[in-house]
Amino acid sequence: MNTLTVDSLELKGKKVLVRCDFNVPLDDDLKIRDDKRIVDALPTIKKVIKDGGKLILMSHFGRPKGQVVPEMSLKPVAERLGELIKKKVTLTPDCIGEEVKAIADGMKDGDVVLLENLRFHAEEEAGDEEFAAQLAELGEVYLSDAFGVCHRAHASVSIIAKYFTQVASGYLLRNEIEYIGGAMKDPKRPLATILAGNLAGNKISSKIDVIMKLIDISDKIFIGGGIANTMLLAQGIEVGKSLVEADKVDVALEILKKAKEKGTKILLPPDMLCGKEFKNETELKYCDTDKQDKEWIAMGIGPKTVQQYKDELADCKTVIWNGPMSVFEFPNFAKETFEIAQVIADYTKGSGLISIIGGGDTAAAVKTAGLDGQYSHISTGGGAAMEYMEGKKLPGIACLSPKGFDGRRKFLIAGNWKMNKTPREAIKFAKELKKAMPNDDNVEIMAAPVFNSIYPVYQELKKTHIDIGSQDVFWETSGAFTGEVPAKMLKLTGVKYCIIGHSERRQYFCETDQTVNKKIRAVLKEGLVPVICVGEKLEQREAEIEKDVVKGQIKGALSGIEIKDNLNIVIAYEPVWAIGTGKTATPEQAQEMHEYIRELLKGIYGELFAASTRILYGGSLNAGNAKDLLSRKDIDGGLIGGASLKKDDFKAIADIARGIEK
Ligand code: 13P
């Protein structure tokens, strides 16, 4: 994932909004029991203060379910943080509103403010756009260090990012991305994965997806803890009174089968540590796995297993450790878990093993062993780490690389309503679209109403997968410019895409490549996406200068704009002679021009940018010709006029896009 980190941003004098995870455990008297989560965020916090930023921290705390619950105030966190950084930390009375805004606006460089619990507002967990926009109003730069909630599309975690031009990960999140992301994508091999879990806790059923993924990428899998019992049972080994998930034996068999197919070596424990009863003060003994005493309970791995795993780890370059090897919470049963913890710490120090410790129980185990700090990385996320390892896209990370330069292009089916539909008609139409349009991860939909219908249409569509576009924008931010609308105001009324340089604006409203360029800059500054229209007139095509014309328009539009200017654009090729005329470019003509445009982009911004940027076709696109056009290699969607005004036609085009695989 190509996220920027805090190191690449200019923070001096800026209000820096940082999402942290300060959800620390409290004792009954509301004192913090473990401040690890606050301590983990300190590197980013100190960096912002040192660079002269105005630090505005935000976090959730507990599950107040949208109510103000005084016991879930972040007050203890503000106090503890103040002690740790030896600085005043101002806790705001709420996380949004006029009073909070005034506090943020009154900050001096290096000041620290903590916003009150985000989850006092139900809108946080609902991912509400307006709530996110209100939070965003407080800052100029957005940083995230809240890995533990990155798998949630909450307002302050992912939705908020689109309101900023400068977004980045803090150090905590950067480490998670580097270590977990790195190990999953391009691990140093051999890669060993330890899959375990204490007997009362993590179960095979809750881990199946991540297990399958880990089998895919690992060279060796070591099994321990509770999972071992179910795996052994699946192999016909009697496990007596030990805790197993008897109904998951088929899953265990599937795991063994997949490992065999993949050639991943699975190591099951040759011996176990067993207890007479499931408690600390009980008799204990070691048994060979195939000769377990049915009256005893397996509580962990035995010494032969520790030795075997130690030997097998010797040649590994990466290890991912998920779940303790025994019930380490009972001191009498902790030894083998701690021994494995020691082995991994030794290899990390001795032979440069990259050691990644999963969150939750495993992190607690190495801490109890007194070995935390001796590994390459200890994850701060439980559920988030699991989903990240599964290969899922985490909203809290994906939103930090809005450019998404990964060479993939989603279809964009965009409706330009031009000067059609009254507000009432627009709302009615939005309601129809909401019901009708396919919800598909591979096809994005956009609707661009007349200016005065943007907000009501946004209200209808804001919780859907249909994004809002504007048909134009002005480059200034405010002031005496009668009749104009700036990018920021568009953003605040829900706009994501701005159509710029449409041929009708070039023809009737004196739009030039220079004004197009200014508008693009203004739009990028607000973190919006310009849809830049280019295309030749009929006489230019007849004179066979269409490519020169388009080249001039592209170069003029993007003149002086660099990738670091938050560049994230869509190009729309709309041959003027095809707009509203019923004439379409043939698929061959369109593909040829699209390929040419991509080459131009490659020349300016490089291969990855060009391969990631969508180029739409526009000009009498309809349900009848969409399949031929959209199937072409370089055509990534449509900017549709007439056919976007009728629900069935627009839907038919989106459905066609959905059916095309490239
Ligand atoms: P038509 O689809 O009506 O030809 O309009 C194309 C267009 O100009 C979209 O911006």
mmCIF file of N, CA and C and ligand atoms in Angstrom, residues 414-418 499 502-504 531 533 572 574-576 578-584 617-622 638-645 653, ligand 1:
data_model
loop_
_atom_site.group_PDB
_atom_site.id
_atom_site.type_symbol
_atom_site.label_atom_id
_atom_site.label_comp_id
_atom_site.label_asym_id
_atom_site.label_seq_id
_atom_site.Cartn_x
_atom_site.Cartn_y
_atom_site.Cartn_z
ATOM 1 N N ALA A 414 -20.554 7.384 -15.184
ATOM 2 C CA ALA A 414 -20.847 8.722 -14.674
ATOM 3 C C ALA A 414 -21.947 9.376 -15.507
ATOM 4 N N GLY A 415 -22.937 9.903 -14.804
ATOM 5 C CA GLY A 415 -24.034 10.593 -15.489
ATOM 6 C C GLY A 415 -23.853 12.100 -15.388
ATOM 7 N N ASN A 416 -23.775 12.764 -16.527
ATOM 8 C CA ASN A 416 -23.734 14.227 -16.558
ATOM 9 C C ASN A 416 -25.137 14.689 -16.932
ATOM 10 N N TRP A 417 -25.882 15.174 -15.928
ATOM 11 C CA TRP A 417 -27.289 15.530 -16.177
ATOM 12 C C TRP A 417 -27.415 16.837 -16.949
ATOM 13 N N LYS A 418 -26.308 17.535 -17.126
ATOM 14 C CA LYS A 418 -26.323 18.835 -17.815
ATOM 15 C C LYS A 418 -27.424 19.723 -17.209
ATOM 16 N N ILE A 499 -16.549 17.651 -12.833
ATOM 17 C CA ILE A 499 -16.324 17.649 -14.282
ATOM 18 C C ILE A 499 -15.704 19.002 -14.643
ATOM 19 N N HIS A 502 -15.638 20.616 -19.849
ATOM 20 C CA HIS A 502 -16.569 19.975 -20.785
ATOM 21 C C HIS A 502 -16.622 20.803 -22.074
ATOM 22 N N SER A 503 -16.788 20.146 -23.218
ATOM 23 C CA SER A 503 -16.733 20.879 -24.492
ATOM 24 C C SER A 503 -17.815 21.960 -24.572
ATOM 25 N N GLU A 504 -18.961 21.715 -23.880
ATOM 26 C CA GLU A 504 -19.995 22.751 -23.902
ATOM 27 C C GLU A 504 -19.538 23.995 -23.144
ATOM 28 N N VAL A 531 -12.744 15.383 -13.223
ATOM 29 C CA VAL A 531 -12.995 14.568 -14.418
ATOM 30 C C VAL A 531 -12.704 15.505 -15.590
ATOM 31 N N CYS A 533 -12.294 16.818 -19.176
ATOM 32 C CA CYS A 533 -12.849 16.481 -20.487
ATOM 33 C C CYS A 533 -11.944 16.987 -21.610
ATOM 34 N N ALA A 572 -11.908 12.243 -19.395
ATOM 35 C CA ALA A 572 -13.045 11.817 -20.219
ATOM 36 C C ALA A 572 -12.766 12.246 -21.661
ATOM 37 N N GLU A 574 -14.227 12.910 -24.976
ATOM 38 C CA GLU A 574 -15.545 13.145 -25.555
ATOM 39 C C GLU A 574 -15.375 13.852 -26.898
ATOM 40 N N PRO A 575 -15.326 13.090 -27.998
ATOM 41 C CA PRO A 575 -15.230 13.751 -29.291
ATOM 42 C C PRO A 575 -16.447 14.669 -29.481
ATOM 43 N N VAL A 576 -16.199 15.930 -29.757
ATOM 44 C CA VAL A 576 -17.289 16.912 -29.759
ATOM 45 C C VAL A 576 -18.365 16.520 -30.776
ATOM 46 N N ALA A 578 -19.490 13.783 -31.405
ATOM 47 C CA ALA A 578 -20.335 12.657 -30.980
ATOM 48 C C ALA A 578 -21.286 13.042 -29.863
ATOM 49 N N ILE A 579 -21.108 14.257 -29.297
ATOM 50 C CA ILE A 579 -21.907 14.625 -28.130
ATOM 51 C C ILE A 579 -23.308 15.046 -28.532
ATOM 52 N N GLY A 580 -24.277 14.318 -28.021
ATOM 53 C CA GLY A 580 -25.680 14.654 -28.244
ATOM 54 C C GLY A 580 -26.117 14.529 -29.692
ATOM 55 N N THR A 581 -25.287 13.941 -30.517
ATOM 56 C CA THR A 581 -25.610 13.885 -31.941
ATOM 57 C C THR A 581 -26.139 12.526 -32.358
ATOM 58 N N GLY A 582 -25.991 11.554 -31.467
ATOM 59 C CA GLY A 582 -26.360 10.197 -31.861
ATOM 60 C C GLY A 582 -25.228 9.492 -32.585
ATOM 61 N N LYS A 583 -24.210 10.255 -32.965
ATOM 62 C CA LYS A 583 -23.046 9.610 -33.606
ATOM 63 C C LYS A 583 -22.080 9.195 -32.499
ATOM 64 N N THR A 584 -21.550 7.986 -32.592
ATOM 65 C CA THR A 584 -20.532 7.599 -31.602
ATOM 66 C C THR A 584 -19.229 7.341 -32.330
ATOM 67 N N TYR A 617 -15.109 7.186 -21.804
ATOM 68 C CA TYR A 617 -15.560 7.639 -23.117
ATOM 69 C C TYR A 617 -16.890 8.374 -22.948
ATOM 70 N N GLY A 618 -17.080 9.461 -23.689
ATOM 71 C CA GLY A 618 -18.356 10.173 -23.674
ATOM 72 C C GLY A 618 -18.731 10.595 -25.074
ATOM 73 N N GLY A 619 -20.023 10.592 -25.352
ATOM 74 C CA GLY A 619 -20.507 10.983 -26.683
ATOM 75 C C GLY A 619 -21.488 9.937 -27.166
ATOM 76 N N SER A 620 -22.768 10.189 -26.901
ATOM 77 C CA SER A 620 -23.837 9.283 -27.330
ATOM 78 C C SER A 620 -23.619 7.834 -26.889
ATOM 79 N N LEU A 621 -23.039 7.681 -25.713
ATOM 80 C CA LEU A 621 -22.907 6.327 -25.157
ATOM 81 C C LEU A 621 -24.291 5.890 -24.698
ATOM 82 N N ASN A 622 -24.681 4.671 -25.057
ATOM 83 C CA ASN A 622 -25.991 4.180 -24.639
ATOM 84 C C ASN A 622 -25.944 2.674 -24.448
ATOM 85 N N GLY A 638 -17.841 5.450 -18.676
ATOM 86 C CA GLY A 638 -18.430 6.433 -19.581
ATOM 87 C C GLY A 638 -18.837 7.698 -18.857
ATOM 88 N N LEU A 639 -18.759 8.814 -19.578
ATOM 89 C CA LEU A 639 -19.367 10.057 -19.105
ATOM 90 C C LEU A 639 -20.589 10.242 -20.004
ATOM 91 N N ILE A 640 -21.731 10.072 -19.399
ATOM 92 C CA ILE A 640 -22.946 9.857 -20.181
ATOM 93 C C ILE A 640 -23.913 11.021 -19.992
ATOM 94 N N GLY A 641 -24.374 11.575 -21.071
ATOM 95 C CA GLY A 641 -25.329 12.676 -21.006
ATOM 96 C C GLY A 641 -26.749 12.134 -21.105
ATOM 97 N N GLY A 642 -27.294 12.162 -22.326
ATOM 98 C CA GLY A 642 -28.695 11.790 -22.561
ATOM 99 C C GLY A 642 -29.120 10.503 -21.863
ATOM 100 N N ALA A 643 -28.330 9.461 -22.026
ATOM 101 C CA ALA A 643 -28.744 8.159 -21.484
ATOM 102 C C ALA A 643 -28.655 8.090 -19.964
ATOM 103 N N SER A 644 -28.065 9.107 -19.338
ATOM 104 C CA SER A 644 -28.005 9.062 -17.864
ATOM 105 C C SER A 644 -29.258 9.673 -17.248
ATOM 106 N N LEU A 645 -30.106 10.249 -18.107
ATOM 107 C CA LEU A 645 -31.304 10.917 -17.581
ATOM 108 C C LEU A 645 -32.472 9.950 -17.423
ATOM 109 N N ILE A 653 -26.475 0.423 -18.739
ATOM 110 C CA ILE A 653 -25.037 0.631 -19.009
ATOM 111 C C ILE A 653 -24.208 0.133 -17.812
HETATM 112 P P1 13P B 1 -24.426 12.484 -24.645
HETATM 113 O O1 13P B 1 -24.234 11.136 -23.935
HETATM 114 O O2 13P B 1 -25.777 13.031 -24.486
HETATM 115 O O3 13P B 1 -23.895 12.469 -26.023
HETATM 116 O O4 13P B 1 -23.486 13.512 -23.823
HETATM 117 C C1 13P B 1 -22.186 13.171 -23.610
HETATM 118 C C2 13P B 1 -21.627 14.189 -22.699
HETATM 119 O O5 13P B 1 -21.378 15.315 -23.084
HETATM 120 C C3 13P B 1 -21.375 13.813 -21.310
HETATM 121 O O6 13P B 1 -20.639 14.770 -20.645
#
